[in-house]
JSON list of C-alpha atoms in Angstrom, two decimals:
[
{"chain": "A", "resi": 176, "resn": "UNK", "atom": "CA", "xyz": [-7.47, -17.04, 10.25]},
{"chain": "A", "resi": 177, "resn": "UNK", "atom": "CA", "xyz": [-8.24, -14.46, 7.57]},
{"chain": "A", "resi": 178, "resn": "UNK", "atom": "CA", "xyz": [-6.40, -14.76, 4.30]},
{"chain": "A", "resi": 179, "resn": "UNK", "atom": "CA", "xyz": [-4.05, -11.91, 3.45]},
{"chain": "A", "resi": 180, "resn": "UNK", "atom": "CA", "xyz": [-3.53, -11.05, -0.19]},
{"chain": "A", "resi": 181, "resn": "UNK", "atom": "CA", "xyz": [-1.71, -8.41, -2.23]},
{"chain": "A", "resi": 182, "resn": "UNK", "atom": "CA", "xyz": [1.26, -8.22, 0.13]},
{"chain": "A", "resi": 183, "resn": "UNK", "atom": "CA", "xyz": [3.65, -5.38, -0.56]},
{"chain": "A", "resi": 184, "resn": "UNK", "atom": "CA", "xyz": [6.41, -7.25, -2.36]},
{"chain": "A", "resi": 185, "resn": "UNK", "atom": "CA", "xyz": [9.03, -4.54, -1.91]},
{"chain": "A", "resi": 186, "resn": "UNK", "atom": "CA", "xyz": [8.90, -4.35, 1.90]},
{"chain": "A", "resi": 187, "resn": "UNK", "atom": "CA", "xyz": [12.47, -5.69, 1.99]},
{"chain": "A", "resi": 188, "resn": "UNK", "atom": "CA", "xyz": [13.61, -2.42, 0.42]},
{"chain": "A", "resi": 189, "resn": "UNK", "atom": "CA", "xyz": [13.03, -0.73, 3.80]},
{"chain": "A", "resi": 190, "resn": "UNK", "atom": "CA", "xyz": [15.95, -0.63, 6.25]},
{"chain": "A", "resi": 191, "resn": "UNK", "atom": "CA", "xyz": [13.76, -2.22, 8.93]},
{"chain": "A", "resi": 192, "resn": "UNK", "atom": "CA", "xyz": [10.44, -4.04, 8.74]},
{"chain": "A", "resi": 193, "resn": "UNK", "atom": "CA", "xyz": [7.86, -5.44, 11.13]},
{"chain": "A", "resi": 194, "resn": "UNK", "atom": "CA", "xyz": [7.08, -8.22, 8.62]},
{"chain": "A", "resi": 195, "resn": "UNK", "atom": "CA", "xyz": [8.68, -11.63, 8.61]},
{"chain": "A", "resi": 196, "resn": "UNK", "atom": "CA", "xyz": [10.20, -13.03, 5.42]},
{"chain": "A", "resi": 197, "resn": "UNK", "atom": "CA", "xyz": [6.73, -14.19, 4.31]},
{"chain": "A", "resi": 198, "resn": "UNK", "atom": "CA", "xyz": [5.31, -10.68, 4.64]},
{"chain": "A", "resi": 199, "resn": "UNK", "atom": "CA", "xyz": [3.35, -11.35, 7.84]},
{"chain": "A", "resi": 200, "resn": "UNK", "atom": "CA", "xyz": [3.27, -8.53, 10.40]},
{"chain": "A", "resi": 201, "resn": "UNK", "atom": "CA", "xyz": [4.35, -9.80, 13.81]},
{"chain": "A", "resi": 202, "resn": "UNK", "atom": "CA", "xyz": [3.74, -8.30, 17.25]},
{"chain": "A", "resi": 203, "resn": "UNK", "atom": "CA", "xyz": [5.03, -8.93, 20.77]},
{"chain": "A", "resi": 204, "resn": "UNK", "atom": "CA", "xyz": [7.31, -11.88, 21.51]},
{"chain": "A", "resi": 205, "resn": "UNK", "atom": "CA", "xyz": [5.83, -14.72, 23.58]},
{"chain": "A", "resi": 206, "resn": "UNK", "atom": "CA", "xyz": [9.21, -16.39, 24.10]},
{"chain": "A", "resi": 207, "resn": "UNK", "atom": "CA", "xyz": [11.35, -13.73, 25.78]},
{"chain": "A", "resi": 208, "resn": "UNK", "atom": "CA", "xyz": [8.47, -11.42, 26.82]},
{"chain": "A", "resi": 209, "resn": "UNK", "atom": "CA", "xyz": [10.80, -8.43, 26.51]},
{"chain": "A", "resi": 210, "resn": "UNK", "atom": "CA", "xyz": [10.19, -7.49, 22.87]},
{"chain": "A", "resi": 211, "resn": "UNK", "atom": "CA", "xyz": [7.19, -5.31, 22.09]},
{"chain": "A", "resi": 212, "resn": "UNK", "atom": "CA", "xyz": [7.10, -6.22, 18.42]},
{"chain": "A", "resi": 213, "resn": "UNK", "atom": "CA", "xyz": [8.99, -8.06, 15.70]},
{"chain": "A", "resi": 214, "resn": "UNK", "atom": "CA", "xyz": [11.61, -5.81, 14.11]},
{"chain": "A", "resi": 215, "resn": "UNK", "atom": "CA", "xyz": [14.02, -6.97, 11.42]},
{"chain": "A", "resi": 216, "resn": "UNK", "atom": "CA", "xyz": [17.05, -5.30, 9.86]},
{"chain": "A", "resi": 217, "resn": "UNK", "atom": "CA", "xyz": [16.58, -6.22, 6.21]},
{"chain": "A", "resi": 218, "resn": "UNK", "atom": "CA", "xyz": [20.32, -6.00, 5.55]},
{"chain": "A", "resi": 219, "resn": "UNK", "atom": "CA", "xyz": [20.49, -9.48, 7.09]},
{"chain": "A", "resi": 220, "resn": "UNK", "atom": "CA", "xyz": [18.51, -10.73, 4.09]},
{"chain": "A", "resi": 221, "resn": "UNK", "atom": "CA", "xyz": [20.19, -8.77, 1.35]},
{"chain": "A", "resi": 222, "resn": "UNK", "atom": "CA", "xyz": [23.92, -8.85, 2.14]},
{"chain": "A", "resi": 223, "resn": "UNK", "atom": "CA", "xyz": [25.82, -11.64, 0.47]},
{"chain": "A", "resi": 224, "resn": "UNK", "atom": "CA", "xyz": [28.03, -13.95, 2.49]},
{"chain": "A", "resi": 225, "resn": "UNK", "atom": "CA", "xyz": [31.09, -12.28, 0.98]},
{"chain": "A", "resi": 226, "resn": "UNK", "atom": "CA", "xyz": [29.83, -8.85, 2.03]},
{"chain": "A", "resi": 227, "resn": "UNK", "atom": "CA", "xyz": [28.97, -10.17, 5.46]},
{"chain": "A", "resi": 228, "resn": "UNK", "atom": "CA", "xyz": [32.51, -11.28, 6.08]},
{"chain": "A", "resi": 229, "resn": "UNK", "atom": "CA", "xyz": [33.66, -7.66, 5.96]},
{"chain": "A", "resi": 230, "resn": "UNK", "atom": "CA", "xyz": [30.54, -6.01, 7.35]},
{"chain": "A", "resi": 231, "resn": "UNK", "atom": "CA", "xyz": [29.90, -8.23, 10.35]},
{"chain": "A", "resi": 232, "resn": "UNK", "atom": "CA", "xyz": [26.95, -10.22, 9.08]},
{"chain": "A", "resi": 233, "resn": "UNK", "atom": "CA", "xyz": [25.65, -12.61, 11.75]},
{"chain": "A", "resi": 234, "resn": "UNK", "atom": "CA", "xyz": [24.26, -15.29, 9.46]},
{"chain": "A", "resi": 235, "resn": "UNK", "atom": "CA", "xyz": [25.65, -17.69, 6.93]},
{"chain": "A", "resi": 236, "resn": "UNK", "atom": "CA", "xyz": [23.73, -18.63, 3.78]},
{"chain": "A", "resi": 237, "resn": "UNK", "atom": "CA", "xyz": [20.77, -21.01, 4.29]},
{"chain": "A", "resi": 238, "resn": "UNK", "atom": "CA", "xyz": [20.69, -20.29, 8.03]},
{"chain": "A", "resi": 239, "resn": "UNK", "atom": "CA", "xyz": [17.03, -20.18, 9.15]},
{"chain": "A", "resi": 240, "resn": "UNK", "atom": "CA", "xyz": [17.96, -17.98, 12.12]},
{"chain": "A", "resi": 241, "resn": "UNK", "atom": "CA", "xyz": [18.42, -15.20, 9.58]},
{"chain": "A", "resi": 242, "resn": "UNK", "atom": "CA", "xyz": [14.69, -14.53, 10.13]},
{"chain": "A", "resi": 243, "resn": "UNK", "atom": "CA", "xyz": [15.07, -14.03, 13.88]},
{"chain": "A", "resi": 244, "resn": "UNK", "atom": "CA", "xyz": [14.02, -10.69, 15.34]},
{"chain": "A", "resi": 245, "resn": "UNK", "atom": "CA", "xyz": [16.83, -8.14, 15.34]},
{"chain": "A", "resi": 246, "resn": "UNK", "atom": "CA", "xyz": [15.62, -6.80, 18.70]},
{"chain": "A", "resi": 247, "resn": "UNK", "atom": "CA", "xyz": [15.34, -9.95, 20.78]},
{"chain": "A", "resi": 248, "resn": "UNK", "atom": "CA", "xyz": [16.84, -12.71, 18.63]},
{"chain": "A", "resi": 249, "resn": "UNK", "atom": "CA", "xyz": [13.73, -14.91, 18.85]},
{"chain": "A", "resi": 250, "resn": "UNK", "atom": "CA", "xyz": [12.21, -16.53, 15.75]},
{"chain": "A", "resi": 251, "resn": "UNK", "atom": "CA", "xyz": [9.30, -14.81, 13.98]},
{"chain": "A", "resi": 252, "resn": "UNK", "atom": "CA", "xyz": [6.83, -17.54, 14.94]},
{"chain": "A", "resi": 253, "resn": "UNK", "atom": "CA", "xyz": [7.45, -16.66, 18.61]},
{"chain": "A", "resi": 254, "resn": "UNK", "atom": "CA", "xyz": [5.93, -13.25, 17.90]},
{"chain": "A", "resi": 255, "resn": "UNK", "atom": "CA", "xyz": [2.17, -12.85, 17.98]},
{"chain": "A", "resi": 256, "resn": "UNK", "atom": "CA", "xyz": [0.35, -12.42, 14.71]},
{"chain": "A", "resi": 257, "resn": "UNK", "atom": "CA", "xyz": [-0.74, -8.77, 14.59]},
{"chain": "A", "resi": 258, "resn": "UNK", "atom": "CA", "xyz": [-4.19, -9.18, 13.05]},
{"chain": "A", "resi": 259, "resn": "UNK", "atom": "CA", "xyz": [-5.17, -5.52, 12.70]},
{"chain": "A", "resi": 260, "resn": "UNK", "atom": "CA", "xyz": [-1.78, -4.49, 11.35]},
{"chain": "A", "resi": 261, "resn": "UNK", "atom": "CA", "xyz": [-1.78, -7.38, 8.88]},
{"chain": "A", "resi": 262, "resn": "UNK", "atom": "CA", "xyz": [-5.19, -6.35, 7.62]},
{"chain": "A", "resi": 263, "resn": "UNK", "atom": "CA", "xyz": [-4.12, -2.71, 7.38]},
{"chain": "A", "resi": 264, "resn": "UNK", "atom": "CA", "xyz": [-1.00, -3.61, 5.43]},
{"chain": "A", "resi": 265, "resn": "UNK", "atom": "CA", "xyz": [-3.00, -5.92, 3.17]},
{"chain": "A", "resi": 266, "resn": "UNK", "atom": "CA", "xyz": [-5.47, -3.08, 2.63]},
{"chain": "A", "resi": 267, "resn": "UNK", "atom": "CA", "xyz": [-2.63, -0.72, 1.73]},
{"chain": "A", "resi": 268, "resn": "UNK", "atom": "CA", "xyz": [-1.25, -3.26, -0.72]},
{"chain": "A", "resi": 269, "resn": "UNK", "atom": "CA", "xyz": [-4.64, -3.85, -2.32]},
{"chain": "A", "resi": 270, "resn": "UNK", "atom": "CA", "xyz": [-5.27, -0.11, -2.65]},
{"chain": "A", "resi": 271, "resn": "UNK", "atom": "CA", "xyz": [-1.90, 0.42, -4.34]},
{"chain": "A", "resi": 272, "resn": "UNK", "atom": "CA", "xyz": [-2.78, -2.37, -6.77]},
{"chain": "A", "resi": 273, "resn": "UNK", "atom": "CA", "xyz": [-6.13, -0.78, -7.60]},
{"chain": "A", "resi": 274, "resn": "UNK", "atom": "CA", "xyz": [-8.10, -3.53, -5.85]},
{"chain": "A", "resi": 275, "resn": "UNK", "atom": "CA", "xyz": [-10.57, -1.27, -4.08]},
{"chain": "A", "resi": 276, "resn": "UNK", "atom": "CA", "xyz": [-12.93, -4.08, -3.07]},
{"chain": "A", "resi": 277, "resn": "UNK", "atom": "CA", "xyz": [-10.01, -5.95, -1.50]},
{"chain": "A", "resi": 278, "resn": "UNK", "atom": "CA", "xyz": [-8.80, -2.82, 0.29]},
{"chain": "A", "resi": 279, "resn": "UNK", "atom": "CA", "xyz": [-12.30, -2.20, 1.63]},
{"chain": "A", "resi": 280, "resn": "UNK", "atom": "CA", "xyz": [-12.50, -5.76, 2.93]},
{"chain": "A", "resi": 281, "resn": "UNK", "atom": "CA", "xyz": [-9.13, -5.61, 4.67]},
{"chain": "A", "resi": 282, "resn": "UNK", "atom": "CA", "xyz": [-9.65, -2.19, 6.27]},
{"chain": "A", "resi": 283, "resn": "UNK", "atom": "CA", "xyz": [-13.08, -3.28, 7.50]},
{"chain": "A", "resi": 284, "resn": "UNK", "atom": "CA", "xyz": [-11.55, -6.38, 9.10]},
{"chain": "A", "resi": 285, "resn": "UNK", "atom": "CA", "xyz": [-8.87, -4.24, 10.71]},
{"chain": "A", "resi": 286, "resn": "UNK", "atom": "CA", "xyz": [-11.53, -1.92, 12.11]},
{"chain": "A", "resi": 287, "resn": "UNK", "atom": "CA", "xyz": [-13.22, -4.88, 13.76]},
{"chain": "A", "resi": 288, "resn": "UNK", "atom": "CA", "xyz": [-9.99, -5.35, 15.71]},
{"chain": "A", "resi": 289, "resn": "UNK", "atom": "CA", "xyz": [-9.20, -1.66, 16.30]},
{"chain": "A", "resi": 290, "resn": "UNK", "atom": "CA", "xyz": [-12.38, 0.44, 16.07]},
{"chain": "A", "resi": 291, "resn": "UNK", "atom": "CA", "xyz": [-10.65, 3.44, 17.65]},
{"chain": "A", "resi": 292, "resn": "UNK", "atom": "CA", "xyz": [-7.87, 3.62, 15.05]},
{"chain": "A", "resi": 293, "resn": "UNK", "atom": "CA", "xyz": [-8.23, 6.91, 13.15]},
{"chain": "A", "resi": 294, "resn": "UNK", "atom": "CA", "xyz": [-5.81, 5.80, 10.42]},
{"chain": "A", "resi": 295, "resn": "UNK", "atom": "CA", "xyz": [-8.04, 2.86, 9.52]},
{"chain": "A", "resi": 296, "resn": "UNK", "atom": "CA", "xyz": [-11.15, 5.04, 9.30]},
{"chain": "A", "resi": 297, "resn": "UNK", "atom": "CA", "xyz": [-9.29, 7.56, 7.14]},
{"chain": "A", "resi": 298, "resn": "UNK", "atom": "CA", "xyz": [-7.87, 4.84, 4.91]},
{"chain": "A", "resi": 299, "resn": "UNK", "atom": "CA", "xyz": [-11.29, 3.32, 4.38]},
{"chain": "A", "resi": 300, "resn": "UNK", "atom": "CA", "xyz": [-12.63, 6.79, 3.56]},
{"chain": "A", "resi": 301, "resn": "UNK", "atom": "CA", "xyz": [-9.99, 7.00, 0.82]},
{"chain": "A", "resi": 302, "resn": "UNK", "atom": "CA", "xyz": [-11.20, 3.67, -0.58]},
{"chain": "A", "resi": 303, "resn": "UNK", "atom": "CA", "xyz": [-14.80, 4.84, -0.56]},
{"chain": "A", "resi": 304, "resn": "UNK", "atom": "CA", "xyz": [-13.76, 8.00, -2.42]},
{"chain": "A", "resi": 305, "resn": "UNK", "atom": "CA", "xyz": [-11.95, 5.90, -5.03]},
{"chain": "A", "resi": 306, "resn": "UNK", "atom": "CA", "xyz": [-15.14, 3.87, -5.44]},
{"chain": "A", "resi": 307, "resn": "UNK", "atom": "CA", "xyz": [-17.28, 7.06, -5.58]},
{"chain": "A", "resi": 308, "resn": "UNK", "atom": "CA", "xyz": [-19.21, 5.95, -2.50]},
{"chain": "A", "resi": 309, "resn": "UNK", "atom": "CA", "xyz": [-19.27, 9.50, -1.24]},
{"chain": "A", "resi": 310, "resn": "UNK", "atom": "CA", "xyz": [-21.69, 9.28, 1.72]},
{"chain": "A", "resi": 311, "resn": "UNK", "atom": "CA", "xyz": [-19.72, 6.35, 3.12]},
{"chain": "A", "resi": 312, "resn": "UNK", "atom": "CA", "xyz": [-16.46, 8.26, 2.58]},
{"chain": "A", "resi": 313, "resn": "UNK", "atom": "CA", "xyz": [-17.88, 11.23, 4.47]},
{"chain": "A", "resi": 314, "resn": "UNK", "atom": "CA", "xyz": [-19.00, 9.01, 7.35]},
{"chain": "A", "resi": 315, "resn": "UNK", "atom": "CA", "xyz": [-15.57, 7.40, 7.75]},
{"chain": "A", "resi": 316, "resn": "UNK", "atom": "CA", "xyz": [-13.69, 10.69, 7.37]},
{"chain": "A", "resi": 317, "resn": "UNK", "atom": "CA", "xyz": [-15.82, 12.30, 10.06]},
{"chain": "A", "resi": 318, "resn": "UNK", "atom": "CA", "xyz": [-15.29, 9.33, 12.35]},
{"chain": "A", "resi": 319, "resn": "UNK", "atom": "CA", "xyz": [-11.52, 9.64, 11.85]},
{"chain": "A", "resi": 320, "resn": "UNK", "atom": "CA", "xyz": [-11.78, 13.35, 12.66]},
{"chain": "A", "resi": 321, "resn": "UNK", "atom": "CA", "xyz": [-13.64, 12.58, 15.87]},
{"chain": "A", "resi": 322, "resn": "UNK", "atom": "CA", "xyz": [-10.68, 10.42, 16.91]},
{"chain": "A", "resi": 323, "resn": "UNK", "atom": "CA", "xyz": [-7.88, 12.72, 15.65]},
{"chain": "A", "resi": 324, "resn": "UNK", "atom": "CA", "xyz": [-9.28, 16.21, 15.03]},
{"chain": "A", "resi": 325, "resn": "UNK", "atom": "CA", "xyz": [-5.85, 17.75, 14.36]},
{"chain": "A", "resi": 326, "resn": "UNK", "atom": "CA", "xyz": [-4.92, 15.35, 11.52]},
{"chain": "A", "resi": 327, "resn": "UNK", "atom": "CA", "xyz": [-5.27, 16.82, 8.04]},
{"chain": "A", "resi": 328, "resn": "UNK", "atom": "CA", "xyz": [-5.89, 13.66, 5.98]},
{"chain": "A", "resi": 329, "resn": "UNK", "atom": "CA", "xyz": [-9.43, 12.91, 7.13]},
{"chain": "A", "resi": 330, "resn": "UNK", "atom": "CA", "xyz": [-10.31, 16.59, 6.81]},
{"chain": "A", "resi": 331, "resn": "UNK", "atom": "CA", "xyz": [-9.15, 16.50, 3.18]},
{"chain": "A", "resi": 332, "resn": "UNK", "atom": "CA", "xyz": [-11.23, 13.38, 2.57]},
{"chain": "A", "resi": 333, "resn": "UNK", "atom": "CA", "xyz": [-14.22, 14.99, 4.25]},
{"chain": "A", "resi": 334, "resn": "UNK", "atom": "CA", "xyz": [-13.79, 18.02, 1.97]},
{"chain": "A", "resi": 335, "resn": "UNK", "atom": "CA", "xyz": [-13.57, 15.83, -1.13]},
{"chain": "A", "resi": 336, "resn": "UNK", "atom": "CA", "xyz": [-16.70, 13.91, -0.18]},
{"chain": "A", "resi": 337, "resn": "UNK", "atom": "CA", "xyz": [-18.68, 17.12, 0.41]},
{"chain": "A", "resi": 338, "resn": "UNK", "atom": "CA", "xyz": [-17.41, 18.51, -2.90]},
{"chain": "A", "resi": 339, "resn": "UNK", "atom": "CA", "xyz": [-18.46, 15.38, -4.77]},
{"chain": "A", "resi": 340, "resn": "UNK", "atom": "CA", "xyz": [-21.95, 15.68, -3.31]},
{"chain": "A", "resi": 341, "resn": "UNK", "atom": "CA", "xyz": [-22.12, 19.39, -4.25]},
{"chain": "A", "resi": 342, "resn": "UNK", "atom": "CA", "xyz": [-22.20, 20.41, -0.57]},
{"chain": "A", "resi": 343, "resn": "UNK", "atom": "CA", "xyz": [-19.99, 23.36, -1.37]},
{"chain": "A", "resi": 344, "resn": "UNK", "atom": "CA", "xyz": [-20.21, 25.32, 1.89]},
{"chain": "A", "resi": 345, "resn": "UNK", "atom": "CA", "xyz": [-19.25, 22.25, 3.92]},
{"chain": "A", "resi": 346, "resn": "UNK", "atom": "CA", "xyz": [-16.45, 21.44, 1.46]},
{"chain": "A", "resi": 347, "resn": "UNK", "atom": "CA", "xyz": [-15.10, 24.99, 1.69]},
{"chain": "A", "resi": 348, "resn": "UNK", "atom": "CA", "xyz": [-15.12, 24.86, 5.49]},
{"chain": "A", "resi": 349, "resn": "UNK", "atom": "CA", "xyz": [-13.26, 21.54, 5.46]},
{"chain": "A", "resi": 350, "resn": "UNK", "atom": "CA", "xyz": [-10.64, 22.81, 2.99]},
{"chain": "A", "resi": 351, "resn": "UNK", "atom": "CA", "xyz": [-10.16, 25.89, 5.17]},
{"chain": "A", "resi": 352, "resn": "UNK", "atom": "CA", "xyz": [-9.52, 23.58, 8.11]},
{"chain": "A", "resi": 353, "resn": "UNK", "atom": "CA", "xyz": [-6.95, 21.70, 6.00]},
{"chain": "A", "resi": 354, "resn": "UNK", "atom": "CA", "xyz": [-5.12, 24.97, 5.34]},
{"chain": "A", "resi": 355, "resn": "UNK", "atom": "CA", "xyz": [-5.08, 25.66, 9.07]},
{"chain": "A", "resi": 356, "resn": "UNK", "atom": "CA", "xyz": [-3.73, 22.21, 9.94]},
{"chain": "A", "resi": 357, "resn": "UNK", "atom": "CA", "xyz": [-1.16, 21.84, 7.13]},
{"chain": "A", "resi": 358, "resn": "UNK", "atom": "CA", "xyz": [0.50, 25.14, 6.32]},
{"chain": "A", "resi": 359, "resn": "UNK", "atom": "CA", "xyz": [3.16, 23.41, 4.23]},
{"chain": "A", "resi": 360, "resn": "UNK", "atom": "CA", "xyz": [0.53, 22.30, 1.72]},
{"chain": "A", "resi": 361, "resn": "UNK", "atom": "CA", "xyz": [-1.78, 25.28, 2.09]},
{"chain": "A", "resi": 362, "resn": "UNK", "atom": "CA", "xyz": [-1.43, 26.16, -1.60]},
{"chain": "A", "resi": 363, "resn": "UNK", "atom": "CA", "xyz": [-2.97, 22.82, -2.59]},
{"chain": "A", "resi": 364, "resn": "UNK", "atom": "CA", "xyz": [-5.99, 23.35, -0.37]},
{"chain": "A", "resi": 365, "resn": "UNK", "atom": "CA", "xyz": [-6.23, 27.01, -1.38]},
{"chain": "A", "resi": 366, "resn": "UNK", "atom": "CA", "xyz": [-6.52, 25.92, -5.02]},
{"chain": "A", "resi": 367, "resn": "UNK", "atom": "CA", "xyz": [-9.24, 23.43, -4.10]},
{"chain": "A", "resi": 368, "resn": "UNK", "atom": "CA", "xyz": [-11.06, 26.14, -2.18]},
{"chain": "A", "resi": 369, "resn": "UNK", "atom": "CA", "xyz": [-10.83, 28.54, -5.14]},
{"chain": "A", "resi": 370, "resn": "UNK", "atom": "CA", "xyz": [-12.29, 25.85, -7.40]},
{"chain": "A", "resi": 371, "resn": "UNK", "atom": "CA", "xyz": [-15.26, 25.47, -5.06]},
{"chain": "A", "resi": 372, "resn": "UNK", "atom": "CA", "xyz": [-15.78, 29.22, -4.93]},
{"chain": "A", "resi": 373, "resn": "UNK", "atom": "CA", "xyz": [-15.89, 29.34, -8.75]},
{"chain": "A", "resi": 374, "resn": "UNK", "atom": "CA", "xyz": [-18.49, 26.57, -8.77]},
{"chain": "A", "resi": 375, "resn": "UNK", "atom": "CA", "xyz": [-20.61, 28.50, -6.30]},
{"chain": "A", "resi": 376, "resn": "UNK", "atom": "CA", "xyz": [-20.81, 31.58, -8.56]}
]
């Protein structure tokens, strides 16, 4: 089993999580066969016993069943280990921590499990951009676009890679596509496009 490092330590701040108490992402339940994926209400972890008495908490202190899935009630170990999602989450954690080599490793492992996942290709493109590996970033961004052509993130990463490599016409075309796909942030892409046009003068 691959080692997973740099787990997001604040995942318990979310109202619900697909991670068990050890930070491992869990999938479908093999015990009840009716739960598509581990899902936990984190309030079960954070409410005190005193609060629980007035708010209907199901668990007493030191009760191991506190980790059971909120959906089906089965323990986390009954849920399959979600390898690709674990690697993606570990990659996200590593990237947030500035560990680009670690993020690259985790996203690459996740892609071995889910080669048709556009998010993973786009995320790895972001890592390559952070490492200034621009041709690799362009490759991954374009692969993500081939899988999800209407998603703005890989288009923005494609534009950035072209811009870094002084391929200004291609960068301008990609930023124009970003404006088309994401009208709410069009001003950001318009500014990037204007910068490219100034460079081209």
